[in-house]
C-alpha atoms as one frame of an Amber mdcrd trajectory, in Angstrom:
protein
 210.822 -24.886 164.150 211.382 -23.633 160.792 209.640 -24.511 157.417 210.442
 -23.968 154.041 212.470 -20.525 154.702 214.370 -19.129 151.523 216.033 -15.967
 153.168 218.851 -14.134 151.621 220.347 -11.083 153.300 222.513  -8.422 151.503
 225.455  -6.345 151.943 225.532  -2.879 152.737 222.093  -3.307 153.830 220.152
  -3.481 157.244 217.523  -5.908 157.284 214.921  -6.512 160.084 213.444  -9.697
 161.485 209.768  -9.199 162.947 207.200 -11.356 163.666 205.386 -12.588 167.042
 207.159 -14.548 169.939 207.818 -18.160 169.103 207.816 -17.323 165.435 210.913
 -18.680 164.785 213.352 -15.182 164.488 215.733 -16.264 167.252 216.617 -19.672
 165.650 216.610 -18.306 162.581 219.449 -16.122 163.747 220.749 -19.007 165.620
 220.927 -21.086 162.356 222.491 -18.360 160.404 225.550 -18.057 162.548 226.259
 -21.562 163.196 225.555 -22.156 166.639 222.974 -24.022 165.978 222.810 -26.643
 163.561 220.028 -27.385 160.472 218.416 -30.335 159.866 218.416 -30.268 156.728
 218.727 -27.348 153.997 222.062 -24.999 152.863 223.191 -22.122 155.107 225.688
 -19.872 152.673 227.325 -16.999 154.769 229.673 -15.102 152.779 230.432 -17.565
 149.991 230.813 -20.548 153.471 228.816 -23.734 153.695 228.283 -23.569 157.441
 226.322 -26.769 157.214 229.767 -28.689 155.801 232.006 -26.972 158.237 233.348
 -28.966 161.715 232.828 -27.116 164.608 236.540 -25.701 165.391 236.339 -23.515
 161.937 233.005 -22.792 162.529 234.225 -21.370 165.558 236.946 -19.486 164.116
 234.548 -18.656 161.563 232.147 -16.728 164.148 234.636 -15.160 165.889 236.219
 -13.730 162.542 232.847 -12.811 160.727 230.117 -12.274 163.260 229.536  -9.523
 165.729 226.715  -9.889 168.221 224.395  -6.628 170.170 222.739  -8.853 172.436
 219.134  -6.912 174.297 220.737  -6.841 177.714 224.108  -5.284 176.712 225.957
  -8.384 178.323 229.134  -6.391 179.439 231.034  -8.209 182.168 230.577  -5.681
 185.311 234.470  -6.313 186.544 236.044  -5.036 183.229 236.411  -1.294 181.786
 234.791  -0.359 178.799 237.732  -0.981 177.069 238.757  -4.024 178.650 235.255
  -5.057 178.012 235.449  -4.161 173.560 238.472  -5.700 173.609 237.420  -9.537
 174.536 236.916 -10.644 170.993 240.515  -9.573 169.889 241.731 -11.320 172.799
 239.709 -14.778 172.123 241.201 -14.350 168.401 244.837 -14.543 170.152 245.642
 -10.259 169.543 248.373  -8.967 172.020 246.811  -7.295 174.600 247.960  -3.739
 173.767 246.938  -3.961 170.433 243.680  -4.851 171.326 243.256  -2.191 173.576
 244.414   0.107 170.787 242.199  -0.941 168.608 239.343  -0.875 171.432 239.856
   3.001 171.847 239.703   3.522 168.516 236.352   1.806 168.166 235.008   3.738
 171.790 236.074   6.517 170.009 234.045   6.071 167.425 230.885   5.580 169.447
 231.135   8.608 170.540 232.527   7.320 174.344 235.758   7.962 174.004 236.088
   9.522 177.792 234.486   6.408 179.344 236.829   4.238 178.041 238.508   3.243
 181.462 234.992   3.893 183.493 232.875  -0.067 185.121 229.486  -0.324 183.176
 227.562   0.220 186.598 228.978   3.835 185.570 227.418   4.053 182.631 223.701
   5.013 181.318 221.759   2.435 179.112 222.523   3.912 175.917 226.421   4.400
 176.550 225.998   0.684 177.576 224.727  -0.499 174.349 227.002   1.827 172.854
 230.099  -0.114 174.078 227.530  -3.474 173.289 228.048  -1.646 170.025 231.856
  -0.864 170.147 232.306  -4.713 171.159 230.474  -6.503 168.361 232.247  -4.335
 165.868 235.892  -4.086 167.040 237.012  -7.184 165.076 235.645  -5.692 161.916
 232.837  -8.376 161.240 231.342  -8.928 157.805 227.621  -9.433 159.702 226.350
  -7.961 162.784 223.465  -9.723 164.700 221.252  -7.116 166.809 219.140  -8.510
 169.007 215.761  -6.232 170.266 218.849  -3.534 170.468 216.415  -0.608 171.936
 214.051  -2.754 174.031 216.416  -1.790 177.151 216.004   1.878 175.815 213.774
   4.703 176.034 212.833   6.757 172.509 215.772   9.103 173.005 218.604   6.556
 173.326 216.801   4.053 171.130 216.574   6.706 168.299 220.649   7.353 168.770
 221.490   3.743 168.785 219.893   3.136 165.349 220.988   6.129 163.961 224.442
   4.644 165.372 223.857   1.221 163.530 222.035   2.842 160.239 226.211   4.438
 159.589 227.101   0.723 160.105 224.984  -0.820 157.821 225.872   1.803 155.045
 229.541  -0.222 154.926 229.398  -1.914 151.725 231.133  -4.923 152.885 229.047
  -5.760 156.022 225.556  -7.129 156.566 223.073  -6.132 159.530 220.351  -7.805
 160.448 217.891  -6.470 163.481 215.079  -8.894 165.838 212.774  -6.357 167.475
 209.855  -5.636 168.293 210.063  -1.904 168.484 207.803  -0.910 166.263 209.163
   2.582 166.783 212.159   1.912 164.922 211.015   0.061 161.856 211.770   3.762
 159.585 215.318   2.560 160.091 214.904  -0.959 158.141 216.295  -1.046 154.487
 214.012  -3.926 154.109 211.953  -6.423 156.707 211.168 -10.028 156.780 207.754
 -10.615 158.705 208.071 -14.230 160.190 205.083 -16.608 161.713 204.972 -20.424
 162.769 208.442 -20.940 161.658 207.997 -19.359 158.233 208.707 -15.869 156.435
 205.675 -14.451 155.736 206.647 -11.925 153.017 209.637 -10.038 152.606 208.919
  -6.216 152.022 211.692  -4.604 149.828 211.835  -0.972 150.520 211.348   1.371
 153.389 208.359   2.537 151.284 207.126  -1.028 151.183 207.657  -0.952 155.137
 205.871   2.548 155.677 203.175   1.635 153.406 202.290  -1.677 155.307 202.959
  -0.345 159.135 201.600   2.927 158.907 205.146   4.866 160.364
């Protein structure tokens, strides 16, 4: 599925992923977590070798370093907001309390802080994603996978939500890296790789680079 790619992603930054369906983006991604494994090739993520490492620390190694904003929010309907930004503290072993401390500090941060104890059927799309948000960064994750995050969105929300992740990406110690579509929120993109049949087509460097070739 993919050929040849050479793809290096920086901190501090947020980087986009574009290109048609079937391109390749998703197992990209895929590859650069470790759940799925290369063929052949080196995957470095923060100074790891993912294609060295067995699967149990690879494991731990997600669950430490990788946050994930999936398109469809993926809360669990039968747990609070809280409850629900709290599951990766819990898989990592945390107490419960202190993961629900930790939770409302991070819903709190969104900007949700009074829907903390309130069922996602409660809750609009973009205080969903928000939580999706407040989830994927609870653990404090060096790189945060977004996945078509405004698809589910209309302009107003989707606008909010990358303003939301823009302050995230600004952390010097954390990378970001966007798959959309949206061409509505390519402005946001520090820099963009354009993929096609399983290669990158060009990498353009700047948001001027970006402007100049999409015509914001």
């Amino acid at each position: 599925v993919l050929q040849g790619i050479d793809f290096t992603v920086r901190r501090g930054e947020m980087m986009f992923l574009v290109g048609p369906s079937g391109s390749g983006k998703t197992t990209l991604l895929s590859v650069m977590c470790g759940t799925l494994q290369a063929d052949a090739g080196e995957i470095v993520v923060f100074g790891q070798a993912l294609q060295t490492m067995a699967d149990r620390p690879l494991t731990r190694f997600r669950a430490r370093h990788v946050g994930f904003i999936f398109q469809q929010f993926n809360l669990i309907p039968s747990l609070s907001a809280g409850d629900n930004v709290s599951v990766p503290l819990l898989i990592q072993g945390r107490h419960r309390s202190e993961a629900l401390d930790r939770a409302r500090e991070v819903v709190a941060q969104v900007g949700l802080a009074d829907k903390f104890d309130d069922l996602p059927a409660r809750l609009s799309g973009g205080q969903q994603q928000r939580i999706a948000i407040a989830r994927a960064l609870v653990h404090e994750p060096d790189l945060l996978i977004c996945d078509e995050p405004t698809s589910a969105l209309d302009s107003h929300n989707g606008q909010q939500i990358m303003e939301l992740l823009r302050d995230i990406a600004r952390d010097a110690r954390r990378s970001v890296i966007v798959v959309t579509h949206d061409q509505r929120i390519y402005g946001y993109a520090d820099r963009m790789a354009e993929m096609e049949d399983g290669r990158i087509l060009r990498v353009l460097d700047s948001p001027q680079a970006i402007a100049s070739a999409h015509i914001l």
